[in-house]
PDB file of C-alpha atoms in Angstrom:
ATOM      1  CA  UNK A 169       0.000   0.000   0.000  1.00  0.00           C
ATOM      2  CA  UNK A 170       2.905   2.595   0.878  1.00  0.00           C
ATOM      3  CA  UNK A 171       0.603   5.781   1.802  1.00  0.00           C
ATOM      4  CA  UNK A 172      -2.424   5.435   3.223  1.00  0.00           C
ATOM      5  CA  UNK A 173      -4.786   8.250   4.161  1.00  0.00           C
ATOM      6  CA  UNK A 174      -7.077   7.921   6.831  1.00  0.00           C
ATOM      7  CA  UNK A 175      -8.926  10.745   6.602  1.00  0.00           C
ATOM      8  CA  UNK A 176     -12.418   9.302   7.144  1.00  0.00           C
ATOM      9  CA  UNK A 177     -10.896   8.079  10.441  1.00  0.00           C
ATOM     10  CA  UNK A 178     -10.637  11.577  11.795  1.00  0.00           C
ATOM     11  CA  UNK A 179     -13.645  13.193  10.247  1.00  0.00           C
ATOM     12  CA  UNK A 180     -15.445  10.274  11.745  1.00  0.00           C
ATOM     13  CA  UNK A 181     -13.640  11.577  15.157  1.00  0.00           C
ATOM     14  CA  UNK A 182     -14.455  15.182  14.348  1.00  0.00           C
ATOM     15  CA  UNK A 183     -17.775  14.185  13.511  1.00  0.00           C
ATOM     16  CA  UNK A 184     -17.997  16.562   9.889  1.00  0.00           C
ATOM     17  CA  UNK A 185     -19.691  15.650   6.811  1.00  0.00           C
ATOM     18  CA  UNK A 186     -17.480  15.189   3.623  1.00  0.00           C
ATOM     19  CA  UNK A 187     -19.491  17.885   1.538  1.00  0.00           C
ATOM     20  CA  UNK A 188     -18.811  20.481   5.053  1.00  0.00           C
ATOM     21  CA  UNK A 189     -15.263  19.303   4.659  1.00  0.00           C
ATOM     22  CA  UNK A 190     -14.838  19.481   1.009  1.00  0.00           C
ATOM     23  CA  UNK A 191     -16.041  22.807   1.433  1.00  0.00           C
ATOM     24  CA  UNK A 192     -14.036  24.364   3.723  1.00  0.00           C
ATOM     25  CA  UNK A 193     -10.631  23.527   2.890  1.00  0.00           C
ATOM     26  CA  UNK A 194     -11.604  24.145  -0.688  1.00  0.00           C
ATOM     27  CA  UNK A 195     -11.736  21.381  -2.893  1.00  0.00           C
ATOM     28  CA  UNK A 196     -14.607  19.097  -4.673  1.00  0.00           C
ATOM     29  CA  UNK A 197     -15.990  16.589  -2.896  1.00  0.00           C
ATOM     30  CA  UNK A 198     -14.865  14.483  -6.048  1.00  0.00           C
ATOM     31  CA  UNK A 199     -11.454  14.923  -4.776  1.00  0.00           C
ATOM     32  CA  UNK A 200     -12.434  14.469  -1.480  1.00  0.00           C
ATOM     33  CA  UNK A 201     -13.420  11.134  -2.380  1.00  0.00           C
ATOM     34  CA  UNK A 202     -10.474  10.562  -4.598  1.00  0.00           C
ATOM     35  CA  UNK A 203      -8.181  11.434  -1.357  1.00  0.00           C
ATOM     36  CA  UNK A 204     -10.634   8.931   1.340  1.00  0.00           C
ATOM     37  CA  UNK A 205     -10.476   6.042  -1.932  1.00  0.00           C
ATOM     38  CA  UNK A 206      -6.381   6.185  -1.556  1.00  0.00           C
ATOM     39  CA  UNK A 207      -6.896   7.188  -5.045  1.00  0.00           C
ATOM     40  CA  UNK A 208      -4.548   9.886  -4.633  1.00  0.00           C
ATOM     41  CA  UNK A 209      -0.957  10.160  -6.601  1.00  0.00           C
ATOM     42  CA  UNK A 210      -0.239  13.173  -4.363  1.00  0.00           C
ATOM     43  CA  UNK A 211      -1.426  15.843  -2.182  1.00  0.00           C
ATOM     44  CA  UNK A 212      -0.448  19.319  -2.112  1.00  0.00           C
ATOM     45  CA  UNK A 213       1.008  20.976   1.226  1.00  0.00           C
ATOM     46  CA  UNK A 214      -1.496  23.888   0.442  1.00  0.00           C
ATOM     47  CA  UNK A 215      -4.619  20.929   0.947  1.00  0.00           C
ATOM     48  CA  UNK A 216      -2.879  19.159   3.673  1.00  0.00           C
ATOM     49  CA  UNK A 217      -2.483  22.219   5.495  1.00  0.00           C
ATOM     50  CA  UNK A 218      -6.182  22.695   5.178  1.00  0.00           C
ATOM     51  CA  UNK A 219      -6.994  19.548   6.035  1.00  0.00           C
ATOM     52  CA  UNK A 220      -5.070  19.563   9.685  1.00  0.00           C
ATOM     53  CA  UNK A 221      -6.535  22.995   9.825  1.00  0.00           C
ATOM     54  CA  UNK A 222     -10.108  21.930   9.853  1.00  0.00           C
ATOM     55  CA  UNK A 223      -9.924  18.710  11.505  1.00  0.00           C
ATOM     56  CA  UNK A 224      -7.473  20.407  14.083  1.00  0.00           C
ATOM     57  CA  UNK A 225      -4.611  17.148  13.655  1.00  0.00           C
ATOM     58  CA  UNK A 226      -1.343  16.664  12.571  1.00  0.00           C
ATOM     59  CA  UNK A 227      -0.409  15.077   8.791  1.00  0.00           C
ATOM     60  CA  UNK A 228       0.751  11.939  10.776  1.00  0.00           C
ATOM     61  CA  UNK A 229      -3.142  11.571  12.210  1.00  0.00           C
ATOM     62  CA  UNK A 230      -4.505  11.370   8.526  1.00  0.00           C
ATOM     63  CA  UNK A 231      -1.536  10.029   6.430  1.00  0.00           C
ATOM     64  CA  UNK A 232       0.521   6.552   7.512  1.00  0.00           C
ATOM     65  CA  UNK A 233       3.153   4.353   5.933  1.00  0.00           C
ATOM     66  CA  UNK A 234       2.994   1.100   5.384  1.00  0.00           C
ATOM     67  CA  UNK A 235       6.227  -1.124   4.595  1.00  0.00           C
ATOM     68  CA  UNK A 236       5.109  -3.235   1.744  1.00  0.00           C
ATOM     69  CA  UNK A 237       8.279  -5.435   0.790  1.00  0.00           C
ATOM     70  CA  UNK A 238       7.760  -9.440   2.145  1.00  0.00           C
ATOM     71  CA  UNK A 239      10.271 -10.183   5.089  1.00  0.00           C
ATOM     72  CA  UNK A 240      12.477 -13.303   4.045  1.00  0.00           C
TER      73      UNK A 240
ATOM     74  CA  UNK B 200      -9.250  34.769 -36.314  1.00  0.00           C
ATOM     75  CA  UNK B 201      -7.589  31.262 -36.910  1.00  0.00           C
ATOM     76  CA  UNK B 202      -7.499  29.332 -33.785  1.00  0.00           C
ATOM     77  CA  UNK B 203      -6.794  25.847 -32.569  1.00  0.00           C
ATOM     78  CA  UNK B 204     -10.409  24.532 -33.473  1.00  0.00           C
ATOM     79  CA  UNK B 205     -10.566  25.500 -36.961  1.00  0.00           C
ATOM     80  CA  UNK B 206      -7.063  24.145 -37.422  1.00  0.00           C
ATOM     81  CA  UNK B 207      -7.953  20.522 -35.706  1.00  0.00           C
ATOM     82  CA  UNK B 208     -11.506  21.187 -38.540  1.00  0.00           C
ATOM     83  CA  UNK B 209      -9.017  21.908 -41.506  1.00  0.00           C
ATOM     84  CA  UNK B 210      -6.823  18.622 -40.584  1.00  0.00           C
ATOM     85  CA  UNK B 211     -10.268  16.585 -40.422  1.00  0.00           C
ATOM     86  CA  UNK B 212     -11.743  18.380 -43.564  1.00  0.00           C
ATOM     87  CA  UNK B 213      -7.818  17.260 -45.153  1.00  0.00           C
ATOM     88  CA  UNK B 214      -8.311  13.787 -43.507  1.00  0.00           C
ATOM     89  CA  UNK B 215     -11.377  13.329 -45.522  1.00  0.00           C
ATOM     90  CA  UNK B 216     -10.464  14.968 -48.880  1.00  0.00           C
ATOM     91  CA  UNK B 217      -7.317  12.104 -49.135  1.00  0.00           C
ATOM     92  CA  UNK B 218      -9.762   9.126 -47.951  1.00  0.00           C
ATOM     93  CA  UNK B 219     -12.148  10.240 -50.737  1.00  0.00           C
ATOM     94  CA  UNK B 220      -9.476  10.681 -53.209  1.00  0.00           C
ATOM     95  CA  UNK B 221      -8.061   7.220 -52.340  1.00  0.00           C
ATOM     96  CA  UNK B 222     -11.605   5.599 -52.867  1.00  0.00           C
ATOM     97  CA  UNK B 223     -11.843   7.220 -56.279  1.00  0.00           C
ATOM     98  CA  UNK B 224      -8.218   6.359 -57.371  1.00  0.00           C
ATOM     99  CA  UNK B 225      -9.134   2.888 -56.063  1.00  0.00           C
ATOM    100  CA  UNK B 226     -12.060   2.871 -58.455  1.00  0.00           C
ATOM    101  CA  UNK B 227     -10.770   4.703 -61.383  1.00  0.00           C
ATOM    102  CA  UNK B 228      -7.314   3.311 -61.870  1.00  0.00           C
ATOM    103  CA  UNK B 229      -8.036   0.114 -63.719  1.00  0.00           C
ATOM    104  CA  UNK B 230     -10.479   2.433 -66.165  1.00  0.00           C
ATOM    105  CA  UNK B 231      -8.048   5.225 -66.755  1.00  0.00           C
ATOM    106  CA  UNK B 232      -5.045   3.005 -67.139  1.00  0.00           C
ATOM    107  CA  UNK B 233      -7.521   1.067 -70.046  1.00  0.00           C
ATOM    108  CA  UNK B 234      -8.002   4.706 -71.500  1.00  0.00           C
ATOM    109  CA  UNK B 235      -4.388   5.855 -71.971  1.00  0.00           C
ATOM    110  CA  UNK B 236      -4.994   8.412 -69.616  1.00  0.00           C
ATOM    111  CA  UNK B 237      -1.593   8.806 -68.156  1.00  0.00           C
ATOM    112  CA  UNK B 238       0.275   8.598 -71.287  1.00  0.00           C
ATOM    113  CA  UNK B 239      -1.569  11.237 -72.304  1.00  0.00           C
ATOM    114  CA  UNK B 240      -1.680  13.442 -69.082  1.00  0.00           C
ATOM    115  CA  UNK B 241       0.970  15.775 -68.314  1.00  0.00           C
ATOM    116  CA  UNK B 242       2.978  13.070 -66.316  1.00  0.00           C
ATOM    117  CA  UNK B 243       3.947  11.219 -69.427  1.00  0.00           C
ATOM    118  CA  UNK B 244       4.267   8.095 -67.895  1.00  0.00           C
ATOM    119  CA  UNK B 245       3.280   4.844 -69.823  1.00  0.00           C
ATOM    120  CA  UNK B 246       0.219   3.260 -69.269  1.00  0.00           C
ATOM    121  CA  UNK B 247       2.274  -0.400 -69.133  1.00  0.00           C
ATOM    122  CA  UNK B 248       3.875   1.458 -66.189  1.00  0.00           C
ATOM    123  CA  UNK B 249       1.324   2.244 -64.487  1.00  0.00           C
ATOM    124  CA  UNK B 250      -0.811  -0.943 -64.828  1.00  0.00           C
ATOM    125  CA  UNK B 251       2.794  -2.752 -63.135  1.00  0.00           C
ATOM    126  CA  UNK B 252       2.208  -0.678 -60.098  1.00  0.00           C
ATOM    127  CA  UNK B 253      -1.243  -1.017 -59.615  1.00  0.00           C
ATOM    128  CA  UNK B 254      -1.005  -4.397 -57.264  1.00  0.00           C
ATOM    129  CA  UNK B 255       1.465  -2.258 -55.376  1.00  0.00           C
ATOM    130  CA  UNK B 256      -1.022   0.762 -54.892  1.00  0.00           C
ATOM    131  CA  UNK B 257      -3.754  -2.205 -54.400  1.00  0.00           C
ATOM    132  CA  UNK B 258      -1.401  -3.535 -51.389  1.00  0.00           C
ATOM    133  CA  UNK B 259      -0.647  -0.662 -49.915  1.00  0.00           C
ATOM    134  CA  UNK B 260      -4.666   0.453 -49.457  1.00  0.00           C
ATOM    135  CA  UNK B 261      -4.804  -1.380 -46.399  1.00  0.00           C
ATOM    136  CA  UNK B 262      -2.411   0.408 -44.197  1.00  0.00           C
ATOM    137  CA  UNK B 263      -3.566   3.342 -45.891  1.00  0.00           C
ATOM    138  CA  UNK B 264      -7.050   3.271 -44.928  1.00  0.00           C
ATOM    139  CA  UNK B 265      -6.466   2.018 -41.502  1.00  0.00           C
ATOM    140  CA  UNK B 266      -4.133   4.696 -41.640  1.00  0.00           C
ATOM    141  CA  UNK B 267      -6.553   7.446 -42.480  1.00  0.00           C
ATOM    142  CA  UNK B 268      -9.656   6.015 -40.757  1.00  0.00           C
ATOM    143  CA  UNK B 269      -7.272   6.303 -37.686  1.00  0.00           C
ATOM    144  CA  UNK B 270      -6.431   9.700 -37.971  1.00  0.00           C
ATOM    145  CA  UNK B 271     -10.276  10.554 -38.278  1.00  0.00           C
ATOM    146  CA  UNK B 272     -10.904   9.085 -35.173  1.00  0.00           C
ATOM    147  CA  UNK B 273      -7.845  10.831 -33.582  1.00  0.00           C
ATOM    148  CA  UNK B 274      -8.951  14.430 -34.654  1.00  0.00           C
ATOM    149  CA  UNK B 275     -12.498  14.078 -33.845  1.00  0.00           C
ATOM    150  CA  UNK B 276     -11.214  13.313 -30.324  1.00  0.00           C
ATOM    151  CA  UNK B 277      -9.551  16.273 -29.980  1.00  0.00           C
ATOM    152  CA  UNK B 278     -11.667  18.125 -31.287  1.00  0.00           C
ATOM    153  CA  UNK B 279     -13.969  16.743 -28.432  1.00  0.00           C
ATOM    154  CA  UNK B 280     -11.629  17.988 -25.935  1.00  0.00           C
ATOM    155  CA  UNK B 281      -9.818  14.124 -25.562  1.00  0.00           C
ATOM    156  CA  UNK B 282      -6.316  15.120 -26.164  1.00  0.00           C
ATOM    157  CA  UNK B 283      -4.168  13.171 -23.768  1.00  0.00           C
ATOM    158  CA  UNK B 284      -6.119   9.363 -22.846  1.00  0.00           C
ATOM    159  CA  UNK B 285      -5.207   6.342 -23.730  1.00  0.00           C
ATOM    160  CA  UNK B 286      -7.162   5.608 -27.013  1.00  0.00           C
ATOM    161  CA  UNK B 287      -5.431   8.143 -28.986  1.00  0.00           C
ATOM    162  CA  UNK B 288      -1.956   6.592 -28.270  1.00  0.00           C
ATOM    163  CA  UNK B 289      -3.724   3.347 -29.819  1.00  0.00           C
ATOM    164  CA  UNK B 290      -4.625   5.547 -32.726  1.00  0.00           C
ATOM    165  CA  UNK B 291      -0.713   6.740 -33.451  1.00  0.00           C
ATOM    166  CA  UNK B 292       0.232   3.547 -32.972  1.00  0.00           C
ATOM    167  CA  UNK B 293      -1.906   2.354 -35.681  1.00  0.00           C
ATOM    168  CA  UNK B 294      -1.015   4.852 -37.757  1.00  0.00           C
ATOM    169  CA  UNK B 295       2.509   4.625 -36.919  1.00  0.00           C
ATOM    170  CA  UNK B 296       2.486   0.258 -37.456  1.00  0.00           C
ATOM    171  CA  UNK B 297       0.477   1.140 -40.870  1.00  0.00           C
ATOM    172  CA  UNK B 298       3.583   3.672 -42.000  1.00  0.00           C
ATOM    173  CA  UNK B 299       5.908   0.437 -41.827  1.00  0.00           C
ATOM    174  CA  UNK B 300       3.231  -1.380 -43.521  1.00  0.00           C
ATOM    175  CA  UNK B 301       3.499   0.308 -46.230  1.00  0.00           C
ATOM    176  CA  UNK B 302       6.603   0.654 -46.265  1.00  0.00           C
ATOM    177  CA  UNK B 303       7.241  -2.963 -47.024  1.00  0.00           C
ATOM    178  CA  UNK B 304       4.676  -3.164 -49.275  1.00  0.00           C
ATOM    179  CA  UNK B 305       6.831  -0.651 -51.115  1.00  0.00           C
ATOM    180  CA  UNK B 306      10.214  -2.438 -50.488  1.00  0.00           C
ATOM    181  CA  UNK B 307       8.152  -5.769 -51.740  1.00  0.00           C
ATOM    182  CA  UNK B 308       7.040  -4.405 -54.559  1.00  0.00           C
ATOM    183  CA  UNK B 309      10.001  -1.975 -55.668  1.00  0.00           C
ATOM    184  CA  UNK B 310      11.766  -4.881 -57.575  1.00  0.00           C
ATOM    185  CA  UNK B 311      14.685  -2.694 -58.429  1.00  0.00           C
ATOM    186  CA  UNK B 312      12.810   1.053 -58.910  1.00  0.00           C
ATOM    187  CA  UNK B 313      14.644   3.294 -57.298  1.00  0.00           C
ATOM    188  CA  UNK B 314      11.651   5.903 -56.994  1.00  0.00           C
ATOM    189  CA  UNK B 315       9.494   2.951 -55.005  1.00  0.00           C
ATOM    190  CA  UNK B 316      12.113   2.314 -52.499  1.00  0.00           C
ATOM    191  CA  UNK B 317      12.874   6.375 -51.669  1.00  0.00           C
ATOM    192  CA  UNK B 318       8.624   5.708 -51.258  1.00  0.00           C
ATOM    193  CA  UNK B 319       9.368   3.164 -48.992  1.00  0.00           C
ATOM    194  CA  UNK B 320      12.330   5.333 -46.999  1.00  0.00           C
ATOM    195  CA  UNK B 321       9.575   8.260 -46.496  1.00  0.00           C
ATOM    196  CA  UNK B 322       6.947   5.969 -45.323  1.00  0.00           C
ATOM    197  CA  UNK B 323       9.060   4.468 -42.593  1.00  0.00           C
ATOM    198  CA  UNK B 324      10.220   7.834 -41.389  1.00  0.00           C
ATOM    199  CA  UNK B 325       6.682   8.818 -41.302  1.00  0.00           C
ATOM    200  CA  UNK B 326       6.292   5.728 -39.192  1.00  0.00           C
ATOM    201  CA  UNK B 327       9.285   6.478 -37.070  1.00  0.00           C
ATOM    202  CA  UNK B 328       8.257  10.298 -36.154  1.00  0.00           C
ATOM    203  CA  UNK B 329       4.495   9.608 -35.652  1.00  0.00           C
ATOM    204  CA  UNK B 330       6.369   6.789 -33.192  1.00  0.00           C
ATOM    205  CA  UNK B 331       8.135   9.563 -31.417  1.00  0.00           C
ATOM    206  CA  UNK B 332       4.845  11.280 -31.345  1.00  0.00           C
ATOM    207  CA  UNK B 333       3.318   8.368 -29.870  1.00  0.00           C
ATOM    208  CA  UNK B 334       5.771   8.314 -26.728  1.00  0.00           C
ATOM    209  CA  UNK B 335       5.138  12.036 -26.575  1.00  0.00           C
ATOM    210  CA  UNK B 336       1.365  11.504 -26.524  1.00  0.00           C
ATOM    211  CA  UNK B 337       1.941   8.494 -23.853  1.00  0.00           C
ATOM    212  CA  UNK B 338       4.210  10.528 -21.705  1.00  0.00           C
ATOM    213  CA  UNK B 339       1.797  13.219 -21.658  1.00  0.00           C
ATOM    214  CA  UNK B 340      -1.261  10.734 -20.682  1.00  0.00           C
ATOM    215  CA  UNK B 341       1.129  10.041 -17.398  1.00  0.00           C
ATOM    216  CA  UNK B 342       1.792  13.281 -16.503  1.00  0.00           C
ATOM    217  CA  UNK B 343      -1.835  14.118 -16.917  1.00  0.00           C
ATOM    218  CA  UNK B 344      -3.222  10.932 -14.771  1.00  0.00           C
ATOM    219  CA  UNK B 345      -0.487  12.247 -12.154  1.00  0.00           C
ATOM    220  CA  UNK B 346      -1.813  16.141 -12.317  1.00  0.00           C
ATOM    221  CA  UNK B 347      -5.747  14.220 -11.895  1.00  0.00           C
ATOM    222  CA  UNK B 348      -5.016  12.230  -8.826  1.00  0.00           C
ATOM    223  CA  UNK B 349      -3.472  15.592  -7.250  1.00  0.00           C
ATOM    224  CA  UNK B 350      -5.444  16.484  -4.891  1.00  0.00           C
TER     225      UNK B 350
END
């Protein structure tokens, strides 16, 4: 997986709706879903910032790595 | 003012103009080479010439219609707005594949003319740019799926 964002973890926790969130940190609620799918390629610092913002939490409460290789 | 629309309209209008005039050469040749037409024309070329190369232009319709039918499809998607998805790489590379065609079915059927086989060298350079093209085109698809999922 690498990435993951678990951003519906924390709205869940904040208790906002995704069109409210979309909203206020300024982006569709198309790319809102792209983002909660782990559709995402990359995020901007200008949207993560905005998402921390809103949800009041750090990138590490939304975003988390995942080491994918097999151990032999 | 001339613009980016009327100029992808002008390439399909072109498009079309050379698929009709290879449908009508298609039909006409065997009648006009019957008539003496081209010994008479300005091009001076025997008739008995012409009717040798007529398997070769025969041969070479294929790619060349795939060819054209291809491009069609390409323009009308841009003019649509598709520019840079998948299907239009498919289209260059048809195109591209039916350059090399061609140009074999020129080498094949050269036997020793020396004006068949620089036919054959321009075709596969066509082939070889619209190929460079094509990676372009791919390249661009990439970057674009990457500037999509950017959130």
């Amino acid at each position: 997986m690498g990435i993951t964002v678990n951003i519906d973890v924390m709205m869940a926790r904040r208790k906002v709706s995704a069109g409210g969130l979309a909203e206020r940190i300024g982006i569709t609620p198309a790319n809102l879903s792209i983002l909660k799918n782990n559709k995402a390629k990359a995020i901007r610092f200008s949207t993560l910032e905005a998402i921390c913002r809103e949800l009041d939490c750090q990138p590490g409460d939304i975003l988390s790595y995942e080491n994918d290789r097999q151990e032999e | 003012m001339w613009d980016y629309k009327r100029s992808v309209i002008l390439s399909i209008v072109c498009t079309r103009i050379v698929i009709v005039l290879a449908v009508a050469v298609a039909v006409l040749l065997p009648y006009l080479v019957d008539s003496g037409f081209f010994s008479e024309s300005a091009f001076r070329i025997q008739d008995a010439v012409v009717a040798k190369l007529m398997p070769v232009y025969y041969a070479v319709c294929a790619p060349v219609f795939i060819a054209l039918f291809h491009a069609n499809a390409l323009l009308v998607a841009i003019r649509s707005g598709e520019v840079f998805v998948r299907r239009n790489v498919r289209y260059l590379r048809v195109i591209s594949w039916c350059c090399f065609a061609a140009a074999v079915v020129f080498v094949v059927g050269a036997s020793g003319s020396l004006a068949l086989a620089l036919i054959a060298a321009a075709a596969a350079f066509a082939g070889l740019i619209i190929r460079v093209i094509k990676n372009v085109l791919e390249s661009g698809v990439e970057i674009k799926a990457e500037n999509d999922y950017t959130i």
